Every structure is written in structure tokens, then in C-alpha cells.
Short mmCIF file of C-alpha atoms and ligand atoms in Angstrom, two decimals:
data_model
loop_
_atom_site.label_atom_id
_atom_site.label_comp_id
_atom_site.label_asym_id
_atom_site.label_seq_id
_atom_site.Cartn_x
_atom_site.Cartn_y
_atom_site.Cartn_z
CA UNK C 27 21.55 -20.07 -52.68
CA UNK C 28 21.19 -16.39 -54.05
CA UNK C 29 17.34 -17.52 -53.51
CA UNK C 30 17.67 -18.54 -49.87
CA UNK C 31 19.68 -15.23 -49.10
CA UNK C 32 17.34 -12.80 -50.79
CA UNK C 33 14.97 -14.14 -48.26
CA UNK C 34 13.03 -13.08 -45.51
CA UNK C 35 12.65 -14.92 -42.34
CA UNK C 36 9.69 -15.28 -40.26
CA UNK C 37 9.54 -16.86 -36.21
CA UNK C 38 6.72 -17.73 -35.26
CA UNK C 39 6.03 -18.60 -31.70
CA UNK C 40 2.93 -19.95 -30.66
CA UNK C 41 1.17 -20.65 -26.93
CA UNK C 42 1.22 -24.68 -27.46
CA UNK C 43 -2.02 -25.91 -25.65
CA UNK C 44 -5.91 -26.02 -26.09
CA UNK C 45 -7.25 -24.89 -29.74
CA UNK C 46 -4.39 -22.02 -30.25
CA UNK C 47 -1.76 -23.74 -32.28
CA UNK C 48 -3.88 -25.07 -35.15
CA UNK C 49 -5.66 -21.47 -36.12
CA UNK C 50 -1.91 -19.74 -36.19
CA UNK C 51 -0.98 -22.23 -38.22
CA UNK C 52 -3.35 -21.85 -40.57
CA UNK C 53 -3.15 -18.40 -41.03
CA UNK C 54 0.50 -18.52 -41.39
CA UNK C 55 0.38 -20.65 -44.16
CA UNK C 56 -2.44 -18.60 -45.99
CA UNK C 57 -0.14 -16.03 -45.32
CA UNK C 58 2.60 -17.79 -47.07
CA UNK C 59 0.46 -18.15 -50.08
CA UNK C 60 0.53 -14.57 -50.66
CA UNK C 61 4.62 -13.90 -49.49
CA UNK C 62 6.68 -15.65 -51.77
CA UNK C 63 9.92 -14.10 -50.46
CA UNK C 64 8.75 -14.97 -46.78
CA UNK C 65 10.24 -18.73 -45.34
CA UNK C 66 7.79 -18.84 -41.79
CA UNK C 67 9.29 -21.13 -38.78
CA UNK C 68 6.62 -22.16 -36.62
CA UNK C 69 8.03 -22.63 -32.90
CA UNK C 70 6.12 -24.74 -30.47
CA UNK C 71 6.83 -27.63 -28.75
CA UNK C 72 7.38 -30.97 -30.03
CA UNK C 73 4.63 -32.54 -29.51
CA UNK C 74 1.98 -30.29 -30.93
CA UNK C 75 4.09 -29.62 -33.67
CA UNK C 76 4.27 -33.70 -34.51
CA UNK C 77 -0.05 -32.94 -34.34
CA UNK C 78 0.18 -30.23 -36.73
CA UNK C 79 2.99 -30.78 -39.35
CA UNK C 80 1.66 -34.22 -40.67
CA UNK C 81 2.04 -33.48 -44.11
CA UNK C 82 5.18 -31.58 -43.90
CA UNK C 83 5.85 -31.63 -47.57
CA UNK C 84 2.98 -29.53 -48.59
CA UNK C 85 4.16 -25.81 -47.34
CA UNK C 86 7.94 -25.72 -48.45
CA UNK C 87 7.45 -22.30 -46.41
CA UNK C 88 6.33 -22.75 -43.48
CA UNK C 89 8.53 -24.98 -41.39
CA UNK C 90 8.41 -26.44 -37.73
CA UNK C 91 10.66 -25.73 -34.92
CA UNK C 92 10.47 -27.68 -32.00
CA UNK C 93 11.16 -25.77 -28.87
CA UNK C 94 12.78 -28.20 -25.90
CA UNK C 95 10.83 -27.67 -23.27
CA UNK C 96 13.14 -29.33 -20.12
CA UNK C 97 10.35 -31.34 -19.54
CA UNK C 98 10.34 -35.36 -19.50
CA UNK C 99 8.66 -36.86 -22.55
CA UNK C 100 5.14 -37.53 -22.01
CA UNK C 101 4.97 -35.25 -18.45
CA UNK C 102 1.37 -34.26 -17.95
CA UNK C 103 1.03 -31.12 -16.12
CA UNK C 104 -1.10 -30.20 -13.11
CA UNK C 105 -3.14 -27.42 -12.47
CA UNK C 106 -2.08 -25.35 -9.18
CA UNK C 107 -1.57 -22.02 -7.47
CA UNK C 108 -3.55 -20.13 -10.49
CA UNK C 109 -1.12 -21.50 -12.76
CA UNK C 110 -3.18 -23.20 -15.86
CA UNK C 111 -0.32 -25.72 -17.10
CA UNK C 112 2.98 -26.10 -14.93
CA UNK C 113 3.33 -26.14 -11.40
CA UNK C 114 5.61 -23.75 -10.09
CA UNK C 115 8.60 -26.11 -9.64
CA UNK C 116 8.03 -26.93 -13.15
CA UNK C 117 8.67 -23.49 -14.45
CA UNK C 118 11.40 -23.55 -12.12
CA UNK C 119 12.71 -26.44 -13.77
CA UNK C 120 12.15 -24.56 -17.69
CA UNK C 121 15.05 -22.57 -17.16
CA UNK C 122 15.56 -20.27 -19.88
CA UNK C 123 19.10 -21.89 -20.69
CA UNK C 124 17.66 -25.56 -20.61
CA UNK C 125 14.97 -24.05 -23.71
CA UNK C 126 16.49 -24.41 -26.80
CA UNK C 127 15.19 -22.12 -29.47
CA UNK C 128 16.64 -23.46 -32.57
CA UNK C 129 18.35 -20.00 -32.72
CA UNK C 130 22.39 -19.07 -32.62
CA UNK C 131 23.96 -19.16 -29.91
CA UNK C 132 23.99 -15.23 -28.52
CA UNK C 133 21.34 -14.16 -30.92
CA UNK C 134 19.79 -10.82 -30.41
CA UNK C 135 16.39 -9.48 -31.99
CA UNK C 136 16.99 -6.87 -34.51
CA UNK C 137 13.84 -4.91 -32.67
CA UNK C 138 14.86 -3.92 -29.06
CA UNK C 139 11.84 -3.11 -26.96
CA UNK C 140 11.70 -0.29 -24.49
CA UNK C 141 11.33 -1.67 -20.79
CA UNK C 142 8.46 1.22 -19.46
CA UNK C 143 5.37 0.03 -17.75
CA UNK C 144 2.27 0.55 -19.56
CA UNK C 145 -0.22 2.88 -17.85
CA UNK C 146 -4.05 3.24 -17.62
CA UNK C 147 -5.31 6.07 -16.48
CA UNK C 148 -8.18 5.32 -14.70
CA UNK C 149 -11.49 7.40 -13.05
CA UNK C 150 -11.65 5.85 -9.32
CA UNK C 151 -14.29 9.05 -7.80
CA UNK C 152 -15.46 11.74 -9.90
CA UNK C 153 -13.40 14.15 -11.39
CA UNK C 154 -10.32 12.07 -9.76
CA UNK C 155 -8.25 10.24 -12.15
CA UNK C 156 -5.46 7.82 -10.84
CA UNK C 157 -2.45 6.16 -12.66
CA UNK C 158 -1.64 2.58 -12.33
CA UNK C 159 -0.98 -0.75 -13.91
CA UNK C 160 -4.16 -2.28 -15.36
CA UNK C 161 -3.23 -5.49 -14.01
CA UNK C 162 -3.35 -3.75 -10.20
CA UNK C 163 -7.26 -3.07 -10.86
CA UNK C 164 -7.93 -6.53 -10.89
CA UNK C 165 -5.77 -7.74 -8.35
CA UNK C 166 -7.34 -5.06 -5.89
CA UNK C 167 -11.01 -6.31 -7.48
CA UNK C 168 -9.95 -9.49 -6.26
CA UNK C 169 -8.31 -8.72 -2.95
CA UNK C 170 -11.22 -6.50 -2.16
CA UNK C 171 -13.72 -9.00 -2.61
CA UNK C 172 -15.46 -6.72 -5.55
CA UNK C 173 -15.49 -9.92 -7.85
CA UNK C 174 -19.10 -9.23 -8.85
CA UNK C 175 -17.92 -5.27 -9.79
CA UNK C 176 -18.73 -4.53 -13.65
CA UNK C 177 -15.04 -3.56 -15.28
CA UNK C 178 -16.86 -0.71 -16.48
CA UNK C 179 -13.64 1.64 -16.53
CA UNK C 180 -12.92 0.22 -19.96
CA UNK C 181 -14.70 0.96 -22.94
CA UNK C 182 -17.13 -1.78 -24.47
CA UNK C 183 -16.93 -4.04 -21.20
CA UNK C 184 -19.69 -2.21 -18.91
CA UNK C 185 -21.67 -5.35 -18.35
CA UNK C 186 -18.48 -7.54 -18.08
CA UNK C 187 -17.43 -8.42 -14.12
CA UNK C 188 -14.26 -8.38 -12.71
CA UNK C 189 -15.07 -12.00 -12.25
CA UNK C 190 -15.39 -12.67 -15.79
CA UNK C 191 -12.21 -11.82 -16.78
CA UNK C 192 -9.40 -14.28 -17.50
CA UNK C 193 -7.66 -16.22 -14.52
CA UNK C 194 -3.87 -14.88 -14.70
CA UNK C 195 -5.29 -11.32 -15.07
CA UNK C 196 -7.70 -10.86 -12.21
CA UNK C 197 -5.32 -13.06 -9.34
CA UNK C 198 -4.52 -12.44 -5.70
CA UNK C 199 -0.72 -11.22 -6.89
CA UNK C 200 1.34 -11.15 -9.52
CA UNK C 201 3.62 -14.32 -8.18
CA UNK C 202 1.62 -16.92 -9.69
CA UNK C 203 3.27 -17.45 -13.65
CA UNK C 204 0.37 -16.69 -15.57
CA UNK C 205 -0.21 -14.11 -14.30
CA UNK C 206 3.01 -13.05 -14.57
CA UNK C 207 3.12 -14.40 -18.44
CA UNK C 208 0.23 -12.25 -18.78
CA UNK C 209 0.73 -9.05 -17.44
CA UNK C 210 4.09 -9.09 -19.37
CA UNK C 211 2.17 -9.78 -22.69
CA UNK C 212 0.01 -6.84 -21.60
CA UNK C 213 2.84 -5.11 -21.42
CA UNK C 214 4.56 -5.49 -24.81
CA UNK C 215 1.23 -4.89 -26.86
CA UNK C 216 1.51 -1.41 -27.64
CA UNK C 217 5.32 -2.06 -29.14
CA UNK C 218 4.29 -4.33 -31.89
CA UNK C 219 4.01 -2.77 -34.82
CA UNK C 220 0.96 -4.63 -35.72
CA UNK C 221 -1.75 -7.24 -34.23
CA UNK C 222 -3.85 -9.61 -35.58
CA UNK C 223 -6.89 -11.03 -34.30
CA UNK C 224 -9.17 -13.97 -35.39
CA UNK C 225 -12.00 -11.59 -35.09
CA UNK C 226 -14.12 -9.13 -37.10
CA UNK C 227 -14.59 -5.87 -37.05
CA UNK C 228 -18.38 -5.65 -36.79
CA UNK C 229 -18.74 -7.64 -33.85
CA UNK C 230 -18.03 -4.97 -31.05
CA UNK C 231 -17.30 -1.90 -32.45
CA UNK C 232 -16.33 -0.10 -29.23
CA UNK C 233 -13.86 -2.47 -28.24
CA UNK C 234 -12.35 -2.28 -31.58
CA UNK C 235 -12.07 1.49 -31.83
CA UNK C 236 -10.34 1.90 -28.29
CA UNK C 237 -7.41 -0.75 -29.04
CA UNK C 238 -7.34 0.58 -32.64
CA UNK C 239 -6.38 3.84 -31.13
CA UNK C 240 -4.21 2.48 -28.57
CA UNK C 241 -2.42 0.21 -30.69
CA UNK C 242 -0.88 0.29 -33.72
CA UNK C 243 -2.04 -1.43 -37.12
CA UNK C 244 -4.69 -3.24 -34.94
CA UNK C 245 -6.09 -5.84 -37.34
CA UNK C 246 -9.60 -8.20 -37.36
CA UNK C 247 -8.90 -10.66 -39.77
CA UNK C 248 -11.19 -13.47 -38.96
CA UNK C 249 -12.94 -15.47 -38.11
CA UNK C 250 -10.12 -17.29 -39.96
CA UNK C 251 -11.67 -20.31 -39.92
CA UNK C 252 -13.67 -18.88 -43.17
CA UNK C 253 -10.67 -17.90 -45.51
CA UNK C 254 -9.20 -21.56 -44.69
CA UNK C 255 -11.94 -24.09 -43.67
CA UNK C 256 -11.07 -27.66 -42.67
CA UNK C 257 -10.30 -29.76 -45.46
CA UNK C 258 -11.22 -32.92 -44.64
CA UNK C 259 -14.24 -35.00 -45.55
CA UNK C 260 -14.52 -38.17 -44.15
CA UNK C 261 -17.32 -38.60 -42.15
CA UNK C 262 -16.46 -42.15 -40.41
CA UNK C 263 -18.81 -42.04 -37.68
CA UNK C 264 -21.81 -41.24 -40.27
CA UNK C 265 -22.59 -37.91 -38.76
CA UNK C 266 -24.09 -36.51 -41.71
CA UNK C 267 -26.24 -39.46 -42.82
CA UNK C 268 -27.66 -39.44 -38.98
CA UNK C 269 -28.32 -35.59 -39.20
CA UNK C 270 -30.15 -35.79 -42.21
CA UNK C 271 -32.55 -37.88 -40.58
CA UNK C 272 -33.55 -35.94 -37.22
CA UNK C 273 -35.85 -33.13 -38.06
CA UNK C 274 -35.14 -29.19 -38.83
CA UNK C 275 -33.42 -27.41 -35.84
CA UNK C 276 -33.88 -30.03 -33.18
CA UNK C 277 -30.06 -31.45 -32.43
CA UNK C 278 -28.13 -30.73 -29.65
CA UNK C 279 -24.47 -30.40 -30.54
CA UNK C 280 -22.06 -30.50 -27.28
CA UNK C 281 -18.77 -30.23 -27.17
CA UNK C 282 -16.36 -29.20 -24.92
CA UNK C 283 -13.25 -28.29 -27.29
CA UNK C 284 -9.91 -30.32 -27.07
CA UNK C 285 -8.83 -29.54 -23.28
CA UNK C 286 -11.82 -29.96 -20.95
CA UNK C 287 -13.75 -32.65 -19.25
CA UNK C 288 -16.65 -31.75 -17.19
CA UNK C 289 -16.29 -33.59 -13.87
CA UNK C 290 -17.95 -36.64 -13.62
CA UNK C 291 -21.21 -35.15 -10.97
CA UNK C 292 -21.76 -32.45 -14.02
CA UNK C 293 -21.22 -34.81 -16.91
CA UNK C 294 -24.24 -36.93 -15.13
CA UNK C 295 -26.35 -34.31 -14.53
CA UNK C 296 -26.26 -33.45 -18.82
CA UNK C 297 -26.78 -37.22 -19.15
CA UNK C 298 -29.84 -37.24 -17.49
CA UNK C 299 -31.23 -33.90 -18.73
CA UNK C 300 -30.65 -34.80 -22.58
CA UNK C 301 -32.33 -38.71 -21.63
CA UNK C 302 -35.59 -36.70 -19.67
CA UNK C 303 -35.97 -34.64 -22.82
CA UNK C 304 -36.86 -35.15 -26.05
CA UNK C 305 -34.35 -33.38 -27.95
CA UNK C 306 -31.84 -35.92 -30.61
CA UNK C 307 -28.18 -35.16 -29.39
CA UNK C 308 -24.90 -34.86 -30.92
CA UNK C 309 -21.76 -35.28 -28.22
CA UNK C 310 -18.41 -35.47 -29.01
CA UNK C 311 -16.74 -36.61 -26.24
CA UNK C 312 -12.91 -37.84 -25.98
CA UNK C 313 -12.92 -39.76 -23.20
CA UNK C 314 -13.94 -42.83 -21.96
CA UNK C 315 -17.88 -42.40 -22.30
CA UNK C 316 -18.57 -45.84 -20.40
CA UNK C 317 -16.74 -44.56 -17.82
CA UNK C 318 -17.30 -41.25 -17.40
CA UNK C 319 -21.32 -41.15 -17.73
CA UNK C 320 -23.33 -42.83 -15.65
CA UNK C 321 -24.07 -46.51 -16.04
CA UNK C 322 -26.49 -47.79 -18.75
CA UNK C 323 -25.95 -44.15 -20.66
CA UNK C 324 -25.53 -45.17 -23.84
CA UNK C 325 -27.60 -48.03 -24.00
CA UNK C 326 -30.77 -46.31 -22.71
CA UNK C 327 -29.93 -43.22 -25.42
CA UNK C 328 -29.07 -45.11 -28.50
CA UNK C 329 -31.49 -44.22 -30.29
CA UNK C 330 -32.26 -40.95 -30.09
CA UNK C 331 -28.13 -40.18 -29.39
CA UNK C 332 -25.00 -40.47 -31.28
CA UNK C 333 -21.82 -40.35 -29.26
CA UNK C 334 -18.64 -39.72 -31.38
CA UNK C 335 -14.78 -38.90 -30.42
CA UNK C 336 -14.49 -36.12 -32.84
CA UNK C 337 -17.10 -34.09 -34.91
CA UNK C 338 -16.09 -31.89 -37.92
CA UNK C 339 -17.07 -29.14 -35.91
CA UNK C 340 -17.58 -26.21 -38.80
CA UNK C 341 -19.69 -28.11 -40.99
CA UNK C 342 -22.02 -29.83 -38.53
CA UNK C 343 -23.20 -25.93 -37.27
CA UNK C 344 -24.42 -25.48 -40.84
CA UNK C 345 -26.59 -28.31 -40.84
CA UNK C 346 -30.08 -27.58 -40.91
CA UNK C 347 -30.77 -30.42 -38.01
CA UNK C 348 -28.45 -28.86 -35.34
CA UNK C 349 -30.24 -26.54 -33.06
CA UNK C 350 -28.58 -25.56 -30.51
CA UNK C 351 -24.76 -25.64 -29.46
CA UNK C 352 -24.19 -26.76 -25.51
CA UNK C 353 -20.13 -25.78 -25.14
CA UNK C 354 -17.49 -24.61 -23.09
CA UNK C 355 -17.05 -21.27 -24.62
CA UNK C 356 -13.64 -21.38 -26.10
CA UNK C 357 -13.36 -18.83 -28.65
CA UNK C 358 -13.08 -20.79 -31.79
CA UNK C 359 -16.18 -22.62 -30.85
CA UNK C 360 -17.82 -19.23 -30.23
CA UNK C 361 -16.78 -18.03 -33.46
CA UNK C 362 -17.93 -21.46 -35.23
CA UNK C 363 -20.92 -21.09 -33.42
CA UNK C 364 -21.71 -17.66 -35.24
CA UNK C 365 -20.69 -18.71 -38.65
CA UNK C 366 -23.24 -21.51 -38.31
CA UNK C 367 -26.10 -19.08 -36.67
CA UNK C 368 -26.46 -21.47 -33.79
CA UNK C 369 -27.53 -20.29 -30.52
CA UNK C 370 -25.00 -21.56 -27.55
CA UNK C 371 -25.63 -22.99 -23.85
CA UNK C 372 -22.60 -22.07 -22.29
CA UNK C 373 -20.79 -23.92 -19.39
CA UNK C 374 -17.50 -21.32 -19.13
CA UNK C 375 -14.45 -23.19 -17.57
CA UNK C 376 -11.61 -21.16 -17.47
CA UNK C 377 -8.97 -18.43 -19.58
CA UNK C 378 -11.06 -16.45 -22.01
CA UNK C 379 -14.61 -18.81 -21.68
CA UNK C 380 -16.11 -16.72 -18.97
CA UNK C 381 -15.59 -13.67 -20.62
CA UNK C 382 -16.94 -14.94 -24.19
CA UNK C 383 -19.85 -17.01 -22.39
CA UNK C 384 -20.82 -12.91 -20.66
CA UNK C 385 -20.26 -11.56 -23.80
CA UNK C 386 -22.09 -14.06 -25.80
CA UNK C 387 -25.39 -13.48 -23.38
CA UNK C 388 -25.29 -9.65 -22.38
CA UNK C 389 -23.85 -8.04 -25.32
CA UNK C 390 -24.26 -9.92 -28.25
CA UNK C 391 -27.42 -11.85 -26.78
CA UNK C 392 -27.62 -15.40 -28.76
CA UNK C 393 -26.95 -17.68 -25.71
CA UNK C 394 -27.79 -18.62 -22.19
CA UNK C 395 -25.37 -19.46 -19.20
CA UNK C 396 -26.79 -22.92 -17.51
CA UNK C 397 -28.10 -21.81 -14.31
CA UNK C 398 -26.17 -21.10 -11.23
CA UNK C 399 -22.75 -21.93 -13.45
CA UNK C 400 -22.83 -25.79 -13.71
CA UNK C 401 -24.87 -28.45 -15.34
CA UNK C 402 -27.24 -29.88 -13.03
CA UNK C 403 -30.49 -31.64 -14.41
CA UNK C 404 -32.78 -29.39 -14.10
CA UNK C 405 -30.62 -26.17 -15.18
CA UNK C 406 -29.99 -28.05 -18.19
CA UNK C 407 -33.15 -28.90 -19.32
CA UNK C 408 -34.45 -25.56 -18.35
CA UNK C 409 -31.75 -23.97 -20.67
CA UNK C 410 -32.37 -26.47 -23.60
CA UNK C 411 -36.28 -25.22 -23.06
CA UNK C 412 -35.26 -21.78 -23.24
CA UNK C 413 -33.22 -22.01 -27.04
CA UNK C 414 -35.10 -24.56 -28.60
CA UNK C 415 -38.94 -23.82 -27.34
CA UNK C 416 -39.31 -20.31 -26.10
CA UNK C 417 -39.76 -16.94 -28.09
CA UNK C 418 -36.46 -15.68 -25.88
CA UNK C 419 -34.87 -18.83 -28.17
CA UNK C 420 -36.03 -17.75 -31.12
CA UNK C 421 -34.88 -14.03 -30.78
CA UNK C 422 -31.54 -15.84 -30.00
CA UNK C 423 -31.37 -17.18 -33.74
CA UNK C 424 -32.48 -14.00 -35.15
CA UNK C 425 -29.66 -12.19 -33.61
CA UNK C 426 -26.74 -14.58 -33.81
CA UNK C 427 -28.44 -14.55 -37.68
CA UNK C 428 -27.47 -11.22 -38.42
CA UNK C 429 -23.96 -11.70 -36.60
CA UNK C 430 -23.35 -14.62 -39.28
CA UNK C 431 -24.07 -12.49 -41.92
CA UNK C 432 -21.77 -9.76 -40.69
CA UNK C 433 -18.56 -12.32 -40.20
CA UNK C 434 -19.76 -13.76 -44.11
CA UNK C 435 -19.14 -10.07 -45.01
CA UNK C 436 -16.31 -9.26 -43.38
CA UNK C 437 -14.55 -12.20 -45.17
CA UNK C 438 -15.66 -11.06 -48.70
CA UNK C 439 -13.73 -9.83 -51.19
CA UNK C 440 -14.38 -6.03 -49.97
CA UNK C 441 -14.81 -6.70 -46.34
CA UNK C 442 -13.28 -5.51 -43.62
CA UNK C 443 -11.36 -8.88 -42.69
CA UNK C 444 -9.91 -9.23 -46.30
CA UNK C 445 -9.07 -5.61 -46.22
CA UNK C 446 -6.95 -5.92 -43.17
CA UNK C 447 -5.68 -9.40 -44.58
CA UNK C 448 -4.75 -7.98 -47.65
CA UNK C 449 -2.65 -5.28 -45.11
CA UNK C 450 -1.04 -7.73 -43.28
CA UNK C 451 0.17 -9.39 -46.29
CA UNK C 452 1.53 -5.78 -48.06
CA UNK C 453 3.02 -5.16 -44.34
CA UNK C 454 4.91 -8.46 -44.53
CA UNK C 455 6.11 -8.74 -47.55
CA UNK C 456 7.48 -4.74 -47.81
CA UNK C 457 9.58 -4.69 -44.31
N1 UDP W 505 -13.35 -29.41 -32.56
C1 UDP W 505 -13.83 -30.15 -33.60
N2 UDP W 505 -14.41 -31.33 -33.31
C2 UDP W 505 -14.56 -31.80 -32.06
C3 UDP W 505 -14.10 -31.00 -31.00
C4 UDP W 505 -13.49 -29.81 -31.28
O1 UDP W 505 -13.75 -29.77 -34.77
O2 UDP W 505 -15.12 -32.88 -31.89
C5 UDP W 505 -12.69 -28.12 -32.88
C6 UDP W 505 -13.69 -27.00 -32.91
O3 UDP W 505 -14.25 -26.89 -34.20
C7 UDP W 505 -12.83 -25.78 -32.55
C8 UDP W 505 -11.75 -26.39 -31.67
O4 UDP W 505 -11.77 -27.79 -31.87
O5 UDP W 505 -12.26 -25.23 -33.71
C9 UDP W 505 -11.97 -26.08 -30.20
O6 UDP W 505 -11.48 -24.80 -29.98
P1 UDP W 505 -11.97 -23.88 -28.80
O7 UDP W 505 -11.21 -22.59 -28.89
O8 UDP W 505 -13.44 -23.77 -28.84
O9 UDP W 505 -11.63 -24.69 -27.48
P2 UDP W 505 -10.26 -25.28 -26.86
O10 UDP W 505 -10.01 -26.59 -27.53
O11 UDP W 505 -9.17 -24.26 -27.13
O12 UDP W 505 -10.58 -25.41 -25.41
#
């Protein structure tokens, strides 16, 4: 009892869909390792907490909450008016009173936060600086038709386009609710008292300097994925034994992360590129693969393809066998991508993919857009040609090389990820 009261509690709240919930998680509980006095409650909703909390017993620390969304069991949601996940009657219908929190009734924060906008200051002509909402810059970039127009105004993004940047924050108005969720987390940034990121430090120095002086205790602590790797082992679709038989660097991995599904015109266009060349392939693929490639697929690419409905993602990019990564761009991928030094093909979807997939090919340079934005046959094989038989590819390697060995270092015992992990930690456990 005198235990439970002595200590501290932790919420938790996590953005339930794609690949977001399973990294927090993570780190939470490697956090809990370290912060005895520390109980963590993990909100999310029901359902991805049921994917996530399987072996409850094991973290006495780190508990689930399950927030009730209003919705009806098993609702799927639709994608409409710029909105990613709910439709706008279905936000209507989460009415903060139907949400229950787990919390007491009438609970306040401890930490109130103060309500004023948060300003850029921005250069539009020479010598002529104007105030206004970041979030206003892109919706006049995007009302004004300048799309293609670099986002040059902030530091570290001069080759990134207005177009590039996540839907919700570049939209035709602010009435669509992600944009709205958004420009309200936008908003709140500078009053936390400290942010962690699954990045490193190393990787883009600029943009790291700018938030870490507009921010406070602005921490890199990944990628996270290194200081807690997968656990599991089983290989039940004999990955690994059919690796170890194609030769060095010649596998195509593809994946498109947990939420997306190329349409079916795309999805036949990759099917034919990877059957006209002569590359082995790796594709894990959730759906229905008889039904979503075209006829005769598998059959005519059993042998030099394996198809699987999940591949231990981490350990395949540090096979020797696997070439070349063709992906969506989600950030953990992008991340996994660099720890195995495997150049990426990048298809971008939507959120953050457009803006890694830019930054993966005109900053960091170890990866190739498929021409004109979508997989057709011929942009795919000409991109495959590009990483896996050019001297462009090979530079590719060399450079997402070095990148690998910075994250390796950032995670080591001096590096600048366990540094700021160690911080995080100390910050917790002394407040
Ligand atoms: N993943 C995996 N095996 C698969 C497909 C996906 O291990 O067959 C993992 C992958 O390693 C990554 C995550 O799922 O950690 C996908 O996250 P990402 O941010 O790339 O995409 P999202 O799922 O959020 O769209």
C-alpha cells in the first residue's frame, strides 16, 4: 500500500493506427526498466491494445488502458475530406463525453497549458519579415497553387516542397480534423517540458539544432528499434534458409508496412517488373495475393520468389542476400532500412512518407523515388537497375553505409542516443 502511494504515475497516450503504437510501447517499457518508482498506463484503444499487451504479465509496470472510442466494434473507417481515419460524422459522433479515459470523473492535469498561438516569424521579400501561424504558410502554398515551392523558410528543409509535407499540415483550411489535430499538436510543442524522438542526432544536424533551440529538452533517442530489437525467432515461412541460398546483395525486399495496399493497376505493374527481371524477391504482402496480383503471379514466380504475410523486418535488412528495399516510406521502415545499410525504392503514400521518401533521396541520398510517383513496369525496373546495377547504386550503399554506422554509434554506450536516454530516464524518475 505504502508502496503503491509512494508512487509515481505515468499516462501514456498514444496515436492508435499504422506502426506508432508498438515503438511507444517499447520504449515505455525500456523506460520502466530503469524507473522503479514509475507505474506507466498505456492509453489507446482497445483493439490495438488487445495487439500489443499479449503477454500482460511480463511488465507489472506498464499497464493498458483502453480508451472507448464511441465507435461500433469492428467499424472500419473511410478515408475522406483530408481526414486520414474518420469521416467527419464520425468525429462528430466521438464526442468528448462518449470517450472514456479511465480517469476520475472531473479530473484536471496538474500542468495547465497556456492557450497563445505559436508564431513563426517568417522572411516573405527581402528585408520584410511577417508574423503568422506556420500552419497558414502551407495552407496559402496550397491555395496558391505553389505546391511545387521548396519550404525553404525553415532551416534544414531547402530541398523539401510544400508538396512533400504531411497531408493535415499543408490542406485547403483548417476544417478538415487532421488538420485541425495537427495544427493543435503544433501548437502545444513548445510547452512540454521535454520531447523524444525515435531519431538520432547525427542524421540532420540542422534540423536538430533549430528545434533544440526552440524547444525544450529536445531529445534523439533512437532509432529505438536498436536498444530493444524484436524478440522473436521463429522463422515459419523459412525466410532465412531461402536467403541463404540467393546470392550476395541480389534480393528485393518489399514491403509496404502494416496500413497500405498499393491499388491493384500499381500492384500489377511491380508484378510484372520483378517477373521481366532477374532479380530473387522477397514480398510481404497481407492480403489476398491471388487476388490482388494478376493471374498466374505466383505460379510463373515460384521459383525465383517467396511471398510471405509477415517478414521479421529488422533482421532480414542485415542479411547479406537482401539488396535493395522497395517500400512505402514509413519511418520505421526508413529507419530499419538504415540500420541494415540497404538502399530504398520508395513509393510515398501519405502522412510523413513523402517527406522521408524527399529526404531519403535529396538530403541523405541512399534511395530513388519510382518514376513519375507510382509503380508502373517500366519505372520499376528502371529503378531496380539504378540500386542494384549502376555506379549511382553503389554510391547509394556507400552513403546509407556510413549513416548505419552513425545510428550504431549513437546507440552505444557513449552515444548521443544513450546520452539523451540516460536523460530522459534521470528526468523521469526526479520530477
Ligand atoms: N513490419 C515487419 N514485417 C512485415 C511488415 C512490417 O516487421 O512483414 C514492420 C517493420 O519492420 C516496421 C513496421 O512494421 O517496423 C512498419 O512501420 P512503418 O513506420 O514503416 O509503416 P506503417 O506500418 O506505420 O505504415
Amino acid at each position: 500500500e505504502a508502496r503503491e502511494n509512494s508512487q509515481k504515475h505515468i499516462a501514456v497516450f498514444t496515436f492508435p493506427f499504422a506502426t506508432h503504437a508498438a515503438p511507444l510501447l517499447s520504449l515505455v517499457r525500456k523506460l520502466s526498466e530503469s524507473t522503479p518508482d514509475v507505474k506507466f498506463y498505456f492509453f489507446s484503444t482497445a483493439k490495438s491494445n488487445r495487439l500489443l499487451f499479449y503477454k500482460d504479465d511480463d511488465f507489472e509496470r506498464v499497464k493498458p488502458r483502453s480508451i472507448n472510442t464511441g465507435l461500433p466494434e469492428g467499424y472500419m473507417p473511410t478515408r475522406s475530406n483530408g481526414s486520414l481515419f474518420y469521416k467527419d460524422d464520425d468525429f462528430e459522433r466521438v464526442k468528448p463525453r462518449s470517450v472514456n479515459t479511465g480517469l476520475p470523473e472531473g479530473y484536471m492535469p496538474t500542468r495547465v497549458l497556456p492557450q497563445e498561438p505559436v508564431e513563426y516569424f517568417l522572411k516573405t521579400t527581402p528585408g520584410n519579415f511577417k508574423r503568422a501561424p506556420l500552419i497558414d504558410w502551407f495552407v496559402l502554398f496550397h491555395c496558391t497553387g505553389l505546391e511545387e515551392q521548396t519550404v525553404d523558410f525553415l532551416p534544414g528543409f531547402s530541398t523539401i516542397r510544400a508538396m512533400d509535407v504531411p497531408e493535415g499540415i499543408i490542406s485547403r483550411s483548417l476544417d478538415c480534423p487532421f488538420a485541425t489535430l495537427m495544427n493543435k499538436m503544433g501548437q502545444m510543442l513548445p510547452y512540454a517540458s521535454a520531447i523524444a524522438i525515435n531519431s538520432f542526432e547525427e542524421i540532420d544536424p540542422i534540423v536538430v539544432q533549430t528545434l533544440k533551440s526552440r524547444l525544450s529538452n529536445f531529445l534523439n533517442i533512437g532509432p529505438f528499434i536498436l536498444r530493444s530489437p524484436p524478440t522473436s525467432d521463429s522463422d515459419i515461412y523459412g525466410i532465412f534458409d531461402w536467403l541463404d541460398q540467393r546470392p550476395r546483395s541480389s534480393v528485393v525486399y518489399i514491403s509496404f508496412g502494416n496500413v497500405i495496399t498499393p491499388p491493384p493497376h500499381e500492384l500489377e505493374a511491380l508484378a510484372e517488373a520483378l517477373k521481366a527481371c532477374k532479380f530473387p524477391f522477397l514480398l510481404s504482402f497481407r492480403g489476398n495475393v491471388e487476388e490482388k496480383f494478376p493471374k498466374g503471379f505466383l505460379e510463373r514466380t515460384r521459383k525465383k520468389g517467396l511471398i510471405v504475410p509477415w517478414a521479421p523486418q529488422l533482421k532480414i535488412m542485415a542479411h547479406p542476400s537482401v539488396a535493395v528495399f522497395v517500400t512505402h516510406c514509413g519511418w520505421n521502415s526508413v529507419s530499419e532500412s538504415i540500420i541494415g545499410g540497404v538502399p530504398m525504392i520508395c513509393r510515398p503514400y501519405f502522412a510523413e512518407q513523402k517527406l522521408n521518401q524527399r529526404t531519403v533521396e535529396h538530403v541523405w541520398g541512399f534511395g530513388i523515388e519510382v518514376e513519375g510517383g507510382k509503380f508502373t513496369k517500366n519505372g520499376a525496373i528502371k529503378a531496380l537497375q539504378v540500386i542494384l546495377s549502376s555506379k549511382k547504386g553503389k554510391l547509394m550503399r556507400k552513403k546509407i553505409g556510413v549513416l548505419k554506422q552513425l545510428a550504431f554509434k549513437a546507440i552505444d554506450t557513449d552515444g548521443s542516443s544513450t546520452t539523451n536516454f540516460n536523460f530522459l530516464v534521470d528526468f523521469i524518475s526526479k520530477r
